[in-house]
């Protein structure tokens, strides 16, 4: 089962507001969504943000090469070889 990252962040925020520990939060989320849905380190990073008062759940911009996607080129390829 694939779980939306944003949904997991909402679950982590809920657990944070309840006063849960990161270990307990990971255990609860993994019981529901599967053992690989969330790891402890990721949960610790999000709880650290929450402790600082940052409750923005959106993705942060990251460095690296931006992806260039051309939907028209993909459509043309699909039409050539369906």
PDB file of N, CA and C in Angstrom, residues 10-79:
ATOM      1  N   UNK A  10       0.588  14.698   8.166  1.00  0.00           N
ATOM      2  CA  UNK A  10      -0.562  15.060   8.998  1.00  0.00           C
ATOM      3  C   UNK A  10      -0.667  14.129  10.209  1.00  0.00           C
ATOM      4  N   UNK A  11      -0.427  12.850   9.978  1.00  0.00           N
ATOM      5  CA  UNK A  11      -0.451  11.888  11.084  1.00  0.00           C
ATOM      6  C   UNK A  11       0.631  12.216  12.109  1.00  0.00           C
ATOM      7  N   UNK A  12       1.831  12.559  11.624  1.00  0.00           N
ATOM      8  CA  UNK A  12       2.924  12.908  12.546  1.00  0.00           C
ATOM      9  C   UNK A  12       2.578  14.174  13.328  1.00  0.00           C
ATOM     10  N   UNK A  13       1.997  15.167  12.667  1.00  0.00           N
ATOM     11  CA  UNK A  13       1.616  16.399  13.359  1.00  0.00           C
ATOM     12  C   UNK A  13       0.577  16.110  14.429  1.00  0.00           C
ATOM     13  N   UNK A  14      -0.384  15.254  14.113  1.00  0.00           N
ATOM     14  CA  UNK A  14      -1.403  14.860  15.085  1.00  0.00           C
ATOM     15  C   UNK A  14      -0.751  14.226  16.319  1.00  0.00           C
ATOM     16  N   UNK A  15       0.147  13.279  16.077  1.00  0.00           N
ATOM     17  CA  UNK A  15       0.823  12.607  17.190  1.00  0.00           C
ATOM     18  C   UNK A  15       1.679  13.594  17.989  1.00  0.00           C
ATOM     19  N   UNK A  16       2.332  14.525  17.296  1.00  0.00           N
ATOM     20  CA  UNK A  16       3.129  15.538  17.977  1.00  0.00           C
ATOM     21  C   UNK A  16       2.252  16.379  18.901  1.00  0.00           C
ATOM     22  N   UNK A  17       1.113  16.816  18.370  1.00  0.00           N
ATOM     23  CA  UNK A  17       0.196  17.645  19.169  1.00  0.00           C
ATOM     24  C   UNK A  17      -0.360  16.873  20.359  1.00  0.00           C
ATOM     25  N   UNK A  18      -0.475  15.541  20.233  1.00  0.00           N
ATOM     26  CA  UNK A  18      -0.935  14.703  21.336  1.00  0.00           C
ATOM     27  C   UNK A  18       0.139  14.545  22.414  1.00  0.00           C
ATOM     28  N   UNK A  19       1.391  14.838  22.047  1.00  0.00           N
ATOM     29  CA  UNK A  19       2.483  14.678  22.998  1.00  0.00           C
ATOM     30  C   UNK A  19       3.185  13.340  22.888  1.00  0.00           C
ATOM     31  N   UNK A  20       2.950  12.618  21.785  1.00  0.00           N
ATOM     32  CA  UNK A  20       3.579  11.312  21.590  1.00  0.00           C
ATOM     33  C   UNK A  20       5.072  11.458  21.305  1.00  0.00           C
ATOM     34  N   UNK A  21       5.818  10.411  21.582  1.00  0.00           N
ATOM     35  CA  UNK A  21       7.238  10.378  21.246  1.00  0.00           C
ATOM     36  C   UNK A  21       7.383   9.958  19.786  1.00  0.00           C
ATOM     37  N   UNK A  22       8.567  10.180  19.228  1.00  0.00           N
ATOM     38  CA  UNK A  22       8.805   9.776  17.838  1.00  0.00           C
ATOM     39  C   UNK A  22       8.728   8.256  17.690  1.00  0.00           C
ATOM     40  N   UNK A  23       9.272   7.530  18.645  1.00  0.00           N
ATOM     41  CA  UNK A  23       9.261   6.069  18.586  1.00  0.00           C
ATOM     42  C   UNK A  23       7.826   5.545  18.593  1.00  0.00           C
ATOM     43  N   UNK A  24       7.010   6.088  19.479  1.00  0.00           N
ATOM     44  CA  UNK A  24       5.607   5.684  19.571  1.00  0.00           C
ATOM     45  C   UNK A  24       4.856   6.047  18.289  1.00  0.00           C
ATOM     46  N   UNK A  25       5.156   7.225  17.731  1.00  0.00           N
ATOM     47  CA  UNK A  25       4.511   7.679  16.501  1.00  0.00           C
ATOM     48  C   UNK A  25       4.839   6.740  15.346  1.00  0.00           C
ATOM     49  N   UNK A  26       6.106   6.401  15.189  1.00  0.00           N
ATOM     50  CA  UNK A  26       6.515   5.491  14.115  1.00  0.00           C
ATOM     51  C   UNK A  26       5.836   4.134  14.289  1.00  0.00           C
ATOM     52  N   UNK A  27       5.795   3.641  15.504  1.00  0.00           N
ATOM     53  CA  UNK A  27       5.159   2.355  15.787  1.00  0.00           C
ATOM     54  C   UNK A  27       3.688   2.398  15.391  1.00  0.00           C
ATOM     55  N   UNK A  28       2.973   3.437  15.776  1.00  0.00           N
ATOM     56  CA  UNK A  28       1.546   3.543  15.465  1.00  0.00           C
ATOM     57  C   UNK A  28       1.295   3.641  13.961  1.00  0.00           C
ATOM     58  N   UNK A  29       2.052   4.482  13.293  1.00  0.00           N
ATOM     59  CA  UNK A  29       1.855   4.667  11.855  1.00  0.00           C
ATOM     60  C   UNK A  29       2.193   3.390  11.091  1.00  0.00           C
ATOM     61  N   UNK A  30       3.265   2.733  11.479  1.00  0.00           N
ATOM     62  CA  UNK A  30       3.667   1.499  10.787  1.00  0.00           C
ATOM     63  C   UNK A  30       2.700   0.347  11.060  1.00  0.00           C
ATOM     64  N   UNK A  31       2.040   0.341  12.198  1.00  0.00           N
ATOM     65  CA  UNK A  31       1.032  -0.682  12.464  1.00  0.00           C
ATOM     66  C   UNK A  31      -0.134  -0.559  11.489  1.00  0.00           C
ATOM     67  N   UNK A  32      -0.475   0.665  11.133  1.00  0.00           N
ATOM     68  CA  UNK A  32      -1.610   0.897  10.250  1.00  0.00           C
ATOM     69  C   UNK A  32      -1.225   0.788   8.779  1.00  0.00           C
ATOM     70  N   UNK A  33      -0.100   1.414   8.389  1.00  0.00           N
ATOM     71  CA  UNK A  33       0.260   1.544   6.977  1.00  0.00           C
ATOM     72  C   UNK A  33       1.351   0.587   6.494  1.00  0.00           C
ATOM     73  N   UNK A  34       1.872  -0.230   7.372  1.00  0.00           N
ATOM     74  CA  UNK A  34       2.918  -1.174   6.980  1.00  0.00           C
ATOM     75  C   UNK A  34       4.259  -0.774   7.565  1.00  0.00           C
ATOM     76  N   UNK A  35       5.129  -1.757   7.728  1.00  0.00           N
ATOM     77  CA  UNK A  35       6.372  -1.539   8.462  1.00  0.00           C
ATOM     78  C   UNK A  35       7.338  -0.557   7.809  1.00  0.00           C
ATOM     79  N   UNK A  36       7.196  -0.310   6.517  1.00  0.00           N
ATOM     80  CA  UNK A  36       8.122   0.596   5.843  1.00  0.00           C
ATOM     81  C   UNK A  36       7.483   1.952   5.506  1.00  0.00           C
ATOM     82  N   UNK A  37       6.341   2.234   6.086  1.00  0.00           N
ATOM     83  CA  UNK A  37       5.642   3.476   5.778  1.00  0.00           C
ATOM     84  C   UNK A  37       6.409   4.694   6.285  1.00  0.00           C
ATOM     85  N   UNK A  38       7.087   4.556   7.422  1.00  0.00           N
ATOM     86  CA  UNK A  38       7.789   5.680   8.045  1.00  0.00           C
ATOM     87  C   UNK A  38       8.963   5.145   8.835  1.00  0.00           C
ATOM     88  N   UNK A  39      10.099   5.856   8.749  1.00  0.00           N
ATOM     89  CA  UNK A  39      11.229   5.442   9.577  1.00  0.00           C
ATOM     90  C   UNK A  39      11.459   6.473  10.686  1.00  0.00           C
ATOM     91  N   UNK A  40      12.175   6.057  11.702  1.00  0.00           N
ATOM     92  CA  UNK A  40      12.373   6.875  12.890  1.00  0.00           C
ATOM     93  C   UNK A  40      13.080   8.188  12.564  1.00  0.00           C
ATOM     94  N   UNK A  41      14.081   8.158  11.725  1.00  0.00           N
ATOM     95  CA  UNK A  41      14.848   9.361  11.412  1.00  0.00           C
ATOM     96  C   UNK A  41      13.976  10.435  10.748  1.00  0.00           C
ATOM     97  N   UNK A  42      13.126  10.018   9.819  1.00  0.00           N
ATOM     98  CA  UNK A  42      12.241  10.971   9.152  1.00  0.00           C
ATOM     99  C   UNK A  42      11.287  11.601  10.169  1.00  0.00           C
ATOM    100  N   UNK A  43      10.756  10.772  11.044  1.00  0.00           N
ATOM    101  CA  UNK A  43       9.850  11.273  12.074  1.00  0.00           C
ATOM    102  C   UNK A  43      10.578  12.256  13.009  1.00  0.00           C
ATOM    103  N   UNK A  44      11.807  11.948  13.362  1.00  0.00           N
ATOM    104  CA  UNK A  44      12.590  12.848  14.222  1.00  0.00           C
ATOM    105  C   UNK A  44      12.806  14.199  13.555  1.00  0.00           C
ATOM    106  N   UNK A  45      13.075  14.207  12.241  1.00  0.00           N
ATOM    107  CA  UNK A  45      13.261  15.474  11.520  1.00  0.00           C
ATOM    108  C   UNK A  45      11.985  16.315  11.548  1.00  0.00           C
ATOM    109  N   UNK A  46      10.845  15.673  11.311  1.00  0.00           N
ATOM    110  CA  UNK A  46       9.584  16.417  11.325  1.00  0.00           C
ATOM    111  C   UNK A  46       9.248  16.914  12.728  1.00  0.00           C
ATOM    112  N   UNK A  47       9.460  16.105  13.746  1.00  0.00           N
ATOM    113  CA  UNK A  47       9.191  16.556  15.112  1.00  0.00           C
ATOM    114  C   UNK A  47      10.095  17.725  15.481  1.00  0.00           C
ATOM    115  N   UNK A  48      11.325  17.712  14.992  1.00  0.00           N
ATOM    116  CA  UNK A  48      12.243  18.818  15.243  1.00  0.00           C
ATOM    117  C   UNK A  48      11.686  20.114  14.648  1.00  0.00           C
ATOM    118  N   UNK A  49      11.157  20.032  13.426  1.00  0.00           N
ATOM    119  CA  UNK A  49      10.528  21.207  12.802  1.00  0.00           C
ATOM    120  C   UNK A  49       9.342  21.682  13.630  1.00  0.00           C
ATOM    121  N   UNK A  50       8.517  20.741  14.080  1.00  0.00           N
ATOM    122  CA  UNK A  50       7.336  21.098  14.861  1.00  0.00           C
ATOM    123  C   UNK A  50       7.726  21.778  16.173  1.00  0.00           C
ATOM    124  N   UNK A  51       8.779  21.288  16.817  1.00  0.00           N
ATOM    125  CA  UNK A  51       9.237  21.896  18.069  1.00  0.00           C
ATOM    126  C   UNK A  51       9.674  23.342  17.875  1.00  0.00           C
ATOM    127  N   UNK A  52      10.171  23.644  16.687  1.00  0.00           N
ATOM    128  CA  UNK A  52      10.614  25.009  16.367  1.00  0.00           C
ATOM    129  C   UNK A  52       9.444  25.910  15.995  1.00  0.00           C
ATOM    130  N   UNK A  53       8.247  25.350  15.954  1.00  0.00           N
ATOM    131  CA  UNK A  53       7.069  26.129  15.605  1.00  0.00           C
ATOM    132  C   UNK A  53       6.765  26.144  14.124  1.00  0.00           C
ATOM    133  N   UNK A  54       7.465  25.357  13.343  1.00  0.00           N
ATOM    134  CA  UNK A  54       7.243  25.283  11.901  1.00  0.00           C
ATOM    135  C   UNK A  54       6.282  24.131  11.618  1.00  0.00           C
ATOM    136  N   UNK A  55       5.030  24.473  11.317  1.00  0.00           N
ATOM    137  CA  UNK A  55       4.016  23.453  11.077  1.00  0.00           C
ATOM    138  C   UNK A  55       3.627  23.360   9.607  1.00  0.00           C
ATOM    139  N   UNK A  56       4.464  23.907   8.732  1.00  0.00           N
ATOM    140  CA  UNK A  56       4.236  23.829   7.293  1.00  0.00           C
ATOM    141  C   UNK A  56       4.559  22.412   6.835  1.00  0.00           C
ATOM    142  N   UNK A  57       3.587  21.719   6.263  1.00  0.00           N
ATOM    143  CA  UNK A  57       3.754  20.316   5.881  1.00  0.00           C
ATOM    144  C   UNK A  57       4.156  20.130   4.425  1.00  0.00           C
ATOM    145  N   UNK A  58       4.354  21.214   3.698  1.00  0.00           N
ATOM    146  CA  UNK A  58       4.714  21.098   2.287  1.00  0.00           C
ATOM    147  C   UNK A  58       6.192  20.757   2.125  1.00  0.00           C
ATOM    148  N   UNK A  59       6.535  20.259   0.941  1.00  0.00           N
ATOM    149  CA  UNK A  59       7.920  19.918   0.635  1.00  0.00           C
ATOM    150  C   UNK A  59       8.779  21.177   0.569  1.00  0.00           C
ATOM    151  N   UNK A  60       9.983  21.079   1.072  1.00  0.00           N
ATOM    152  CA  UNK A  60      10.954  22.162   0.972  1.00  0.00           C
ATOM    153  C   UNK A  60      11.661  22.056  -0.374  1.00  0.00           C
ATOM    154  N   UNK A  61      11.981  23.185  -0.992  1.00  0.00           N
ATOM    155  CA  UNK A  61      12.770  23.091  -2.228  1.00  0.00           C
ATOM    156  C   UNK A  61      14.142  22.489  -1.924  1.00  0.00           C
ATOM    157  N   UNK A  62      14.612  21.651  -2.827  1.00  0.00           N
ATOM    158  CA  UNK A  62      15.909  21.005  -2.620  1.00  0.00           C
ATOM    159  C   UNK A  62      16.845  21.368  -3.752  1.00  0.00           C
ATOM    160  N   UNK A  63      18.127  21.272  -3.457  1.00  0.00           N
ATOM    161  CA  UNK A  63      19.117  21.548  -4.486  1.00  0.00           C
ATOM    162  C   UNK A  63      19.219  20.344  -5.414  1.00  0.00           C
ATOM    163  N   UNK A  64      19.843  20.565  -6.518  1.00  0.00           N
ATOM    164  CA  UNK A  64      20.002  19.480  -7.475  1.00  0.00           C
ATOM    165  C   UNK A  64      19.467  19.886  -8.830  1.00  0.00           C
ATOM    166  N   UNK A  65      19.618  19.010  -9.744  1.00  0.00           N
ATOM    167  CA  UNK A  65      19.203  19.290 -11.107  1.00  0.00           C
ATOM    168  C   UNK A  65      17.672  19.243 -11.210  1.00  0.00           C
ATOM    169  N   UNK A  66      17.070  20.296 -11.691  1.00  0.00           N
ATOM    170  CA  UNK A  66      15.612  20.268 -11.831  1.00  0.00           C
ATOM    171  C   UNK A  66      15.198  19.322 -12.956  1.00  0.00           C
ATOM    172  N   UNK A  67      14.066  18.703 -12.786  1.00  0.00           N
ATOM    173  CA  UNK A  67      13.592  17.798 -13.819  1.00  0.00           C
ATOM    174  C   UNK A  67      12.908  18.600 -14.920  1.00  0.00           C
ATOM    175  N   UNK A  68      13.167  18.210 -16.125  1.00  0.00           N
ATOM    176  CA  UNK A  68      12.547  18.856 -17.272  1.00  0.00           C
ATOM    177  C   UNK A  68      11.610  17.841 -17.908  1.00  0.00           C
ATOM    178  N   UNK A  69      10.337  18.111 -17.874  1.00  0.00           N
ATOM    179  CA  UNK A  69       9.342  17.199 -18.414  1.00  0.00           C
ATOM    180  C   UNK A  69       8.567  17.908 -19.512  1.00  0.00           C
ATOM    181  N   UNK A  70       8.510  17.277 -20.654  1.00  0.00           N
ATOM    182  CA  UNK A  70       7.793  17.839 -21.786  1.00  0.00           C
ATOM    183  C   UNK A  70       6.621  16.915 -22.110  1.00  0.00           C
ATOM    184  N   UNK A  71       5.410  17.272 -21.683  1.00  0.00           N
ATOM    185  CA  UNK A  71       4.265  16.387 -21.907  1.00  0.00           C
ATOM    186  C   UNK A  71       3.938  16.182 -23.394  1.00  0.00           C
ATOM    187  N   UNK A  72       4.229  17.179 -24.203  1.00  0.00           N
ATOM    188  CA  UNK A  72       3.965  17.043 -25.641  1.00  0.00           C
ATOM    189  C   UNK A  72       4.880  15.992 -26.269  1.00  0.00           C
ATOM    190  N   UNK A  73       6.133  15.961 -25.855  1.00  0.00           N
ATOM    191  CA  UNK A  73       7.066  14.970 -26.386  1.00  0.00           C
ATOM    192  C   UNK A  73       6.641  13.565 -25.976  1.00  0.00           C
ATOM    193  N   UNK A  74       6.172  13.406 -24.748  1.00  0.00           N
ATOM    194  CA  UNK A  74       5.700  12.111 -24.276  1.00  0.00           C
ATOM    195  C   UNK A  74       4.474  11.665 -25.074  1.00  0.00           C
ATOM    196  N   UNK A  75       3.563  12.600 -25.291  1.00  0.00           N
ATOM    197  CA  UNK A  75       2.368  12.280 -26.065  1.00  0.00           C
ATOM    198  C   UNK A  75       2.726  11.824 -27.485  1.00  0.00           C
ATOM    199  N   UNK A  76       3.688  12.515 -28.089  1.00  0.00           N
ATOM    200  CA  UNK A  76       4.125  12.139 -29.432  1.00  0.00           C
ATOM    201  C   UNK A  76       4.728  10.747 -29.464  1.00  0.00           C
ATOM    202  N   UNK A  77       5.515  10.401 -28.448  1.00  0.00           N
ATOM    203  CA  UNK A  77       6.110   9.058 -28.364  1.00  0.00           C
ATOM    204  C   UNK A  77       5.050   7.992 -28.199  1.00  0.00           C
ATOM    205  N   UNK A  78       4.056   8.263 -27.391  1.00  0.00           N
ATOM    206  CA  UNK A  78       2.993   7.287 -27.165  1.00  0.00           C
ATOM    207  C   UNK A  78       2.189   7.061 -28.443  1.00  0.00           C
ATOM    208  N   UNK A  79       1.960   8.131 -29.165  1.00  0.00           N
ATOM    209  CA  UNK A  79       1.199   8.009 -30.409  1.00  0.00           C
ATOM    210  C   UNK A  79       1.993   7.224 -31.472  1.00  0.00           C
TER     211      UNK A  79
END
